[in-house]
CSV table of C-alpha atoms in Angstrom, one decimal:
chain,number,residue,atom,x,y,z
A,338,MET,CA,-30.8,-0.5,14.1
A,339,ALA,CA,-31.3,-3.6,11.9
A,340,LEU,CA,-29.1,-6.6,12.6
A,341,LEU,CA,-27.3,-6.2,9.2
A,342,GLU,CA,-26.5,-2.6,9.9
A,343,VAL,CA,-25.1,-3.6,13.3
A,344,GLU,CA,-22.9,-6.2,11.6
A,345,PHE,CA,-21.8,-3.7,9.0
A,346,GLU,CA,-20.8,-1.1,11.6
A,347,ARG,CA,-18.9,-3.8,13.5
A,348,HIS,CA,-17.0,-4.8,10.4
A,349,ILE,CA,-16.1,-1.2,9.7
A,350,ALA,CA,-14.9,-0.7,13.2
A,351,VAL,CA,-12.6,-3.7,12.8
A,352,LEU,CA,-11.2,-2.4,9.5
A,353,ILE,CA,-10.5,1.0,11.0
A,354,ARG,CA,-8.9,-0.5,14.1
A,355,ASP,CA,-6.6,-2.8,12.1
A,356,ALA,CA,-5.6,0.1,9.7
A,357,CYS,CA,-4.5,2.2,12.6
A,358,LEU,CA,-2.6,-0.7,14.1
A,359,ALA,CA,-0.9,-1.1,10.7
A,360,GLY,CA,0.3,2.5,10.6
A,361,ALA,CA,-2.6,4.9,9.7
A,362,THR,CA,-2.8,8.0,11.8
A,363,GLU,CA,-6.5,8.2,11.4
A,364,VAL,CA,-9.3,6.7,9.3
A,365,ARG,CA,-12.6,8.4,8.8
A,366,LYS,CA,-15.9,7.2,7.2
A,367,LEU,CA,-17.4,9.1,4.3
A,368,PRO,CA,-20.4,8.5,2.1
A,369,PRO,CA,-19.1,7.7,-1.4
A,370,ARG,CA,-21.2,10.5,-2.9
A,371,GLU,CA,-19.2,13.0,-0.9
A,372,ILE,CA,-15.8,12.0,-2.5
A,373,VAL,CA,-14.8,15.0,-4.7
A,374,VAL,CA,-14.1,13.8,-8.3
A,375,ASP,CA,-12.8,16.3,-10.9
A,376,ALA,CA,-11.7,15.1,-14.3
A,377,GLN,CA,-9.2,17.9,-14.5
A,378,MET,CA,-7.2,16.3,-11.7
A,379,ALA,CA,-6.6,13.3,-13.8
A,380,SER,CA,-5.4,15.4,-16.7
A,381,TYR,CA,-2.7,17.0,-14.5
A,382,CYS,CA,-0.9,13.6,-14.6
A,383,ARG,CA,-0.3,14.2,-18.3
A,384,GLU,CA,0.1,18.0,-18.4
A,385,PRO,CA,2.0,19.7,-16.8
A,386,GLY,CA,3.2,16.1,-16.3
A,387,CYS,CA,4.1,13.6,-13.7
A,388,PRO,CA,7.5,12.0,-14.1
A,389,ASN,CA,5.9,8.6,-13.6
A,390,TYR,CA,3.2,9.1,-16.2
A,391,GLY,CA,2.6,5.9,-18.2
A,392,MET,CA,5.1,3.9,-16.3
A,393,SER,CA,2.6,1.6,-14.4
A,394,PRO,CA,-0.8,0.0,-15.0
A,395,SER,CA,-2.1,1.8,-11.9
A,396,CYS,CA,-1.6,5.3,-13.3
A,397,PRO,CA,-2.8,7.2,-16.4
A,398,PRO,CA,-3.1,6.5,-19.3
A,399,HIS,CA,-3.6,2.9,-18.2
A,400,VAL,CA,-6.5,3.4,-15.8
A,401,ALA,CA,-10.2,3.7,-16.5
A,402,GLY,CA,-10.3,7.3,-15.2
A,403,PRO,CA,-12.9,9.5,-13.5
A,404,GLU,CA,-16.1,8.2,-15.2
A,405,ALA,CA,-15.3,4.6,-14.2
A,406,PHE,CA,-14.5,5.7,-10.7
A,407,LYS,CA,-17.9,7.5,-10.4
A,408,ALA,CA,-19.6,4.2,-11.5
A,409,LEU,CA,-17.7,2.4,-8.7
A,410,LEU,CA,-18.8,5.0,-6.2
A,411,GLY,CA,-22.4,4.2,-7.2
A,412,ARG,CA,-21.9,0.6,-6.2
A,413,SER,CA,-20.2,1.3,-2.9
A,414,SER,CA,-21.7,1.5,0.5
A,415,LEU,CA,-19.0,3.5,2.3
A,416,ALA,CA,-15.6,5.0,1.8
A,417,LEU,CA,-12.8,4.9,4.3
A,418,VAL,CA,-10.5,7.8,4.1
A,419,VAL,CA,-7.0,7.1,5.4
A,420,ARG,CA,-4.4,9.6,6.5
A,421,ILE,CA,-0.8,9.1,7.6
A,422,GLU,CA,0.8,12.1,9.2
A,423,VAL,CA,4.6,12.6,8.9
A,424,PRO,CA,7.1,15.4,9.4
A,425,SER,CA,7.0,17.6,6.3
A,426,ALA,CA,10.8,17.1,5.8
A,427,VAL,CA,10.3,13.3,5.4
A,428,LEU,CA,8.4,13.8,2.1
A,429,PHE,CA,11.5,15.5,0.6
A,430,SER,CA,13.9,12.9,1.9
A,431,GLU,CA,14.9,9.3,1.1
A,432,GLU,CA,12.2,8.2,3.5
A,433,ARG,CA,9.4,9.4,1.2
A,434,ARG,CA,9.2,6.1,-0.6
A,435,GLU,CA,9.0,4.2,2.7
A,436,VAL,CA,6.0,6.4,3.8
A,437,MET,CA,4.3,6.0,0.4
A,438,ARG,CA,4.8,2.2,0.5
A,439,LEU,CA,3.3,2.1,4.0
A,440,LEU,CA,0.3,4.0,2.6
A,441,HIS,CA,-0.2,1.4,-0.1
A,442,GLU,CA,0.2,-1.5,2.3
A,443,VAL,CA,-2.3,0.0,4.8
A,444,VAL,CA,-5.1,0.6,2.2
A,445,ALA,CA,-4.4,-2.8,0.5
A,446,GLY,CA,-4.7,-4.4,3.9
A,447,ILE,CA,-8.1,-2.8,4.4
A,448,GLU,CA,-9.2,-3.9,1.0
A,449,ARG,CA,-8.2,-7.5,1.6
A,450,SER,CA,-9.9,-7.6,5.0
A,451,ALA,CA,-13.1,-6.1,3.5
A,452,VAL,CA,-13.1,-8.8,0.8
A,453,ARG,CA,-12.7,-11.5,3.4
A,454,LEU,CA,-15.6,-10.1,5.3
A,455,GLY,CA,-17.8,-10.4,2.3
A,456,TYR,CA,-17.5,-7.0,0.6
A,457,ARG,CA,-16.1,-8.5,-2.5
A,458,GLU,CA,-16.0,-5.5,-4.8
A,459,SER,CA,-14.1,-3.3,-2.3
A,460,LYS,CA,-11.2,-1.3,-3.9
A,461,ALA,CA,-8.3,0.5,-2.4
A,462,PHE,CA,-6.6,3.6,-3.9
A,463,ALA,CA,-3.4,5.4,-2.7
A,464,GLY,CA,-1.0,8.0,-4.0
A,465,GLY,CA,2.2,7.8,-6.0
A,466,SER,CA,3.3,5.5,-8.8
A,467,CYS,CA,3.6,1.8,-7.8
A,468,LYS,CA,6.5,1.6,-10.3
A,469,ASP,CA,8.4,4.3,-8.4
A,470,LEU,CA,7.6,2.8,-5.0
A,471,PHE,CA,7.9,-0.9,-5.5
A,472,CYS,CA,9.9,-1.5,-8.7
A,473,LEU,CA,12.3,1.4,-8.8
A,474,ASN,CA,15.2,-0.9,-9.4
A,475,HIS,CA,13.6,-2.7,-12.3
A,476,ALA,CA,13.9,-1.2,-15.8
A,477,ASP,CA,10.2,-1.9,-16.6
A,478,CYS,CA,6.9,-2.8,-15.2
A,479,GLN,CA,6.4,-6.5,-16.1
A,480,VAL,CA,2.7,-6.0,-16.8
A,481,LEU,CA,3.3,-3.2,-19.3
A,482,ALA,CA,6.5,-4.7,-20.7
A,483,GLY,CA,4.8,-7.8,-22.2
A,484,GLY,CA,2.0,-9.4,-20.2
A,485,GLY,CA,4.0,-10.5,-17.2
A,486,HIS,CA,2.5,-10.6,-13.7
A,487,CYS,CA,2.7,-7.7,-11.2
A,488,ARG,CA,5.7,-8.1,-8.9
A,489,ASN,CA,3.8,-6.7,-5.9
A,490,PRO,CA,0.1,-7.5,-6.3
A,491,GLU,CA,-0.4,-7.7,-2.6
A,492,PHE,CA,0.4,-4.1,-2.0
A,493,ALA,CA,0.5,-2.0,-5.2
A,494,ARG,CA,-2.8,0.0,-5.6
A,495,PRO,CA,-3.9,2.6,-8.1
A,496,SER,CA,-3.3,6.3,-7.8
A,497,MET,CA,-6.3,8.4,-6.6
A,498,SER,CA,-5.3,11.3,-8.8
A,499,GLY,CA,-5.5,9.2,-12.0
A,500,PHE,CA,-9.2,8.7,-11.2
A,501,GLY,CA,-9.8,12.4,-10.7
A,502,VAL,CA,-10.0,12.3,-6.9
A,503,ASN,CA,-9.4,15.8,-5.4
A,504,VAL,CA,-7.6,14.5,-2.3
A,505,ALA,CA,-7.5,17.7,-0.3
A,506,LYS,CA,-11.1,18.4,-0.7
A,507,THR,CA,-12.1,14.8,-0.1
A,508,LEU,CA,-10.2,14.9,3.2
A,509,GLU,CA,-12.1,18.1,4.2
A,510,MET,CA,-15.4,16.4,3.4
A,511,ALA,CA,-14.3,13.5,5.7
A,512,GLY,CA,-13.8,16.0,8.5
A,513,PHE,CA,-10.0,16.3,8.6
A,514,GLY,CA,-10.2,19.9,9.7
A,515,GLY,CA,-6.5,20.4,9.7
A,516,VAL,CA,-6.0,19.9,6.0
A,517,ALA,CA,-5.9,23.6,5.1
A,518,LYS,CA,-3.5,24.4,8.0
A,519,ASN,CA,-1.7,21.1,7.8
A,520,GLY,CA,-1.7,20.6,4.0
A,521,PRO,CA,0.6,18.9,1.5
A,522,ALA,CA,4.3,19.3,2.2
A,523,VAL,CA,6.2,22.3,1.0
A,524,ARG,CA,9.9,22.0,0.6
A,525,GLY,CA,11.8,23.8,3.4
A,526,GLU,CA,8.8,24.2,5.7
A,527,ALA,CA,8.9,22.7,9.2
A,528,GLY,CA,5.9,21.0,10.8
A,529,THR,CA,3.7,18.1,9.9
A,530,SER,CA,2.2,17.0,6.6
A,531,TRP,CA,0.3,14.0,5.4
A,532,VAL,CA,-0.3,11.4,2.7
A,533,ALA,CA,-3.7,9.9,2.1
A,534,GLY,CA,-5.6,7.0,0.5
A,535,LEU,CA,-9.1,5.6,0.4
A,536,VAL,CA,-10.9,2.3,0.3
A,537,LEU,CA,-14.4,1.9,-1.3
A,538,ILE,CA,-16.4,-0.7,0.6
A,539,ALA,CA,-18.7,-2.5,-1.9
Protein backbone atom coordinates (compact mmCIF):
# COMPACT_ATOMS: atom_id res chain seq x y z
CA MET A 1 0.00 0.00 0.00
CA ALA A 2 1.36 3.42 -0.96
CA LEU A 3 2.41 5.82 1.79
CA LEU A 4 -0.43 8.25 1.00
CA GLU A 5 -2.97 5.43 1.21
CA VAL A 6 -1.59 4.38 4.59
CA GLU A 7 -1.86 7.95 5.86
CA PHE A 8 -5.41 8.27 4.52
CA GLU A 9 -6.49 5.05 6.26
CA ARG A 10 -4.86 6.23 9.48
CA HIS A 11 -6.72 9.53 9.29
CA ILE A 12 -10.02 7.74 8.67
CA ALA A 13 -9.42 5.45 11.64
CA VAL A 14 -8.88 8.51 13.84
CA LEU A 15 -12.09 10.14 12.57
CA ILE A 16 -14.10 6.98 13.25
CA ARG A 17 -12.59 6.53 16.71
CA ASP A 18 -13.30 10.13 17.69
CA ALA A 19 -16.88 9.94 16.38
CA CYS A 20 -17.57 6.88 18.51
CA LEU A 21 -16.07 8.59 21.54
CA ALA A 22 -18.37 11.58 20.85
CA GLY A 23 -21.50 9.43 20.86
CA ALA A 24 -21.84 7.49 17.60
CA THR A 25 -22.85 3.86 18.03
CA GLU A 26 -21.05 2.86 14.85
CA VAL A 27 -19.39 4.48 11.84
CA ARG A 28 -18.87 2.64 8.57
CA LYS A 29 -16.94 3.47 5.43
CA LEU A 30 -18.75 3.59 2.09
CA PRO A 31 -17.60 4.48 -1.44
CA PRO A 32 -19.42 7.71 -2.36
CA ARG A 33 -20.85 6.13 -5.53
CA GLU A 34 -22.79 3.67 -3.34
CA ILE A 35 -24.79 6.37 -1.55
CA VAL A 36 -28.38 6.00 -2.76
CA VAL A 37 -29.69 9.32 -4.10
CA ASP A 38 -33.30 9.66 -5.24
CA ALA A 39 -34.71 13.05 -6.23
CA GLN A 40 -38.14 11.90 -5.08
CA MET A 41 -36.87 11.81 -1.50
CA ALA A 42 -36.19 15.55 -1.59
CA SER A 43 -39.67 16.24 -2.96
CA TYR A 44 -41.26 14.59 0.08
CA CYS A 45 -40.07 17.55 2.16
CA ARG A 46 -42.58 19.69 0.27
CA GLU A 47 -45.36 17.16 -0.38
CA PRO A 48 -46.83 15.51 1.67
CA GLY A 49 -44.91 18.06 3.65
CA CYS A 50 -42.49 18.41 6.54
CA PRO A 51 -43.60 20.88 9.25
CA ASN A 52 -40.12 22.43 9.08
CA TYR A 53 -40.13 22.93 5.31
CA GLY A 54 -38.57 26.27 4.40
CA MET A 55 -37.70 27.23 7.98
CA SER A 56 -33.91 26.93 7.76
CA PRO A 57 -31.17 27.36 5.14
CA SER A 58 -30.16 23.72 5.62
CA CYS A 59 -33.50 22.35 4.36
CA PRO A 60 -35.49 22.64 1.09
CA PRO A 61 -36.17 24.85 -0.72
CA HIS A 62 -32.97 26.60 0.41
CA VAL A 63 -30.51 23.79 -0.42
CA ALA A 64 -28.99 22.94 -3.79
CA GLY A 65 -30.67 19.53 -3.93
CA PRO A 66 -29.87 16.09 -5.37
CA GLU A 67 -27.96 17.19 -8.48
CA ALA A 68 -25.54 19.33 -6.48
CA PHE A 69 -25.14 16.48 -4.00
CA LYS A 70 -24.25 14.07 -6.82
CA ALA A 71 -21.59 16.52 -8.00
CA LEU A 72 -20.16 16.60 -4.48
CA LEU A 73 -20.09 12.79 -4.45
CA GLY A 74 -17.96 12.90 -7.58
CA ARG A 75 -15.35 15.00 -5.76
CA SER A 76 -15.31 12.86 -2.62
CA SER A 77 -12.86 10.09 -1.74
CA LEU A 78 -14.96 8.34 0.89
CA ALA A 79 -18.19 8.57 2.85
CA LEU A 80 -18.48 7.90 6.56
CA VAL A 81 -21.95 6.70 7.51
CA VAL A 82 -22.81 7.40 11.15
CA ARG A 83 -25.50 5.66 13.16
CA ILE A 84 -26.67 6.35 16.70
CA GLU A 85 -28.92 3.69 18.22
CA VAL A 86 -31.53 4.69 20.80
CA PRO A 87 -34.63 3.12 22.36
CA SER A 88 -37.50 3.65 19.92
CA ALA A 89 -39.59 5.40 22.57
CA VAL A 90 -36.96 8.14 22.88
CA LEU A 91 -37.71 9.37 19.35
CA PHE A 92 -41.31 10.08 20.41
CA SER A 93 -40.34 11.82 23.64
CA GLU A 94 -38.91 15.14 24.75
CA GLU A 95 -35.46 13.55 24.38
CA ARG A 96 -35.76 13.36 20.59
CA ARG A 97 -34.25 16.79 20.03
CA GLU A 98 -31.35 15.94 22.33
CA VAL A 99 -30.58 12.83 20.25
CA MET A 100 -30.84 14.72 16.97
CA ARG A 101 -28.63 17.52 18.29
CA LEU A 102 -26.06 14.89 19.26
CA LEU A 103 -26.18 13.54 15.70
CA HIS A 104 -25.49 17.00 14.27
CA GLU A 105 -22.66 17.52 16.76
CA VAL A 106 -21.04 14.17 15.93
CA VAL A 107 -21.06 14.61 12.14
CA ALA A 108 -20.00 18.26 12.43
CA GLY A 109 -17.09 17.12 14.59
CA ILE A 110 -16.01 14.61 11.95
CA GLU A 111 -16.21 17.34 9.30
CA ARG A 112 -14.10 19.78 11.32
CA SER A 113 -11.48 17.14 12.06
CA ALA A 114 -11.33 16.07 8.42
CA VAL A 115 -10.79 19.67 7.33
CA ARG A 116 -7.99 20.05 9.88
CA LEU A 117 -6.36 16.91 8.47
CA GLY A 118 -6.32 18.48 5.01
CA TYR A 119 -9.57 17.21 3.48
CA ARG A 120 -10.80 20.75 3.03
CA GLU A 121 -13.98 20.10 1.03
CA SER A 122 -15.39 17.54 3.47
CA LYS A 123 -19.08 18.05 4.21
CA ALA A 124 -21.35 16.67 6.92
CA PHE A 125 -25.06 15.92 6.63
CA ALA A 126 -27.51 14.91 9.34
CA GLY A 127 -31.26 14.62 9.80
CA GLY A 128 -33.89 16.99 11.04
CA SER A 129 -34.24 20.74 10.75
CA CYS A 130 -31.55 22.82 12.46
CA LYS A 131 -34.24 25.44 13.20
CA ASP A 132 -36.25 22.87 15.15
CA LEU A 133 -33.18 21.45 16.90
CA PHE A 134 -31.08 24.49 17.73
CA CYS A 135 -33.32 27.56 17.42
CA LEU A 136 -36.73 26.30 18.51
CA ASN A 137 -37.10 29.16 20.99
CA HIS A 138 -36.35 31.81 18.37
CA ALA A 139 -39.12 33.12 16.13
CA ASP A 140 -36.98 33.06 13.00
CA CYS A 141 -33.76 31.76 11.55
CA GLN A 142 -31.41 34.77 11.50
CA VAL A 143 -29.97 33.75 8.13
CA LEU A 144 -33.37 33.62 6.42
CA ALA A 145 -34.83 36.58 8.31
CA GLY A 146 -32.47 39.16 6.91
CA GLY A 147 -28.92 38.19 6.30
CA GLY A 148 -27.84 37.58 9.88
CA HIS A 149 -25.31 34.96 10.91
CA CYS A 150 -26.25 31.42 11.90
CA ARG A 151 -26.56 31.11 15.68
CA ASN A 152 -25.06 27.59 15.66
CA PRO A 153 -22.59 27.30 12.77
CA GLU A 154 -20.38 24.92 14.72
CA PHE A 155 -23.05 22.20 14.89
CA ALA A 156 -25.97 22.80 12.50
CA ARG A 157 -25.64 20.71 9.34
CA PRO A 158 -27.90 20.16 6.30
CA SER A 159 -30.57 17.49 6.14
CA MET A 160 -29.73 14.40 4.07
CA SER A 161 -33.32 14.09 2.86
CA GLY A 162 -33.22 17.55 1.31
CA PHE A 163 -30.42 16.34 -0.95
CA GLY A 164 -32.31 13.22 -1.96
CA VAL A 165 -30.37 10.71 0.15
CA ASN A 166 -32.33 7.53 0.77
CA VAL A 167 -31.05 6.99 4.29
CA ALA A 168 -32.31 3.45 4.92
CA LYS A 169 -30.95 2.11 1.63
CA THR A 170 -27.64 3.91 2.13
CA LEU A 171 -27.25 2.32 5.56
CA GLU A 172 -27.88 -1.07 3.98
CA MET A 173 -25.20 -0.34 1.38
CA ALA A 174 -22.83 0.47 4.25
CA GLY A 175 -23.45 -2.94 5.77
CA PHE A 176 -25.79 -2.05 8.60
CA GLY A 177 -27.60 -5.36 8.29
CA GLY A 178 -30.06 -4.65 11.07
CA VAL A 179 -31.70 -1.71 9.29
CA ALA A 180 -34.66 -3.70 7.97
CA LYS A 181 -35.22 -5.40 11.32
CA ASN A 182 -34.18 -2.41 13.39
CA GLY A 183 -35.63 0.33 11.23
CA PRO A 184 -36.93 3.83 11.82
CA ALA A 185 -38.99 4.25 14.95
CA VAL A 186 -42.70 3.44 14.97
CA ARG A 187 -44.79 5.04 17.69
CA GLY A 188 -45.79 2.57 20.37
CA GLU A 189 -43.25 -0.09 19.45
CA ALA A 190 -40.65 -1.25 21.93
CA GLY A 191 -37.07 -2.02 20.98
CA THR A 192 -34.25 -0.06 19.45
CA SER A 193 -34.21 2.39 16.57
CA TRP A 194 -31.61 4.70 15.07
CA VAL A 195 -30.79 8.10 13.65
CA ALA A 196 -28.12 8.54 10.99
CA GLY A 197 -25.85 11.04 9.29
CA LEU A 198 -22.97 11.00 6.88
CA VAL A 199 -19.76 12.85 6.13
CA LEU A 200 -18.22 13.11 2.68
CA ILE A 201 -14.43 13.18 2.86
CA ALA A 202 -13.05 15.35 0.07
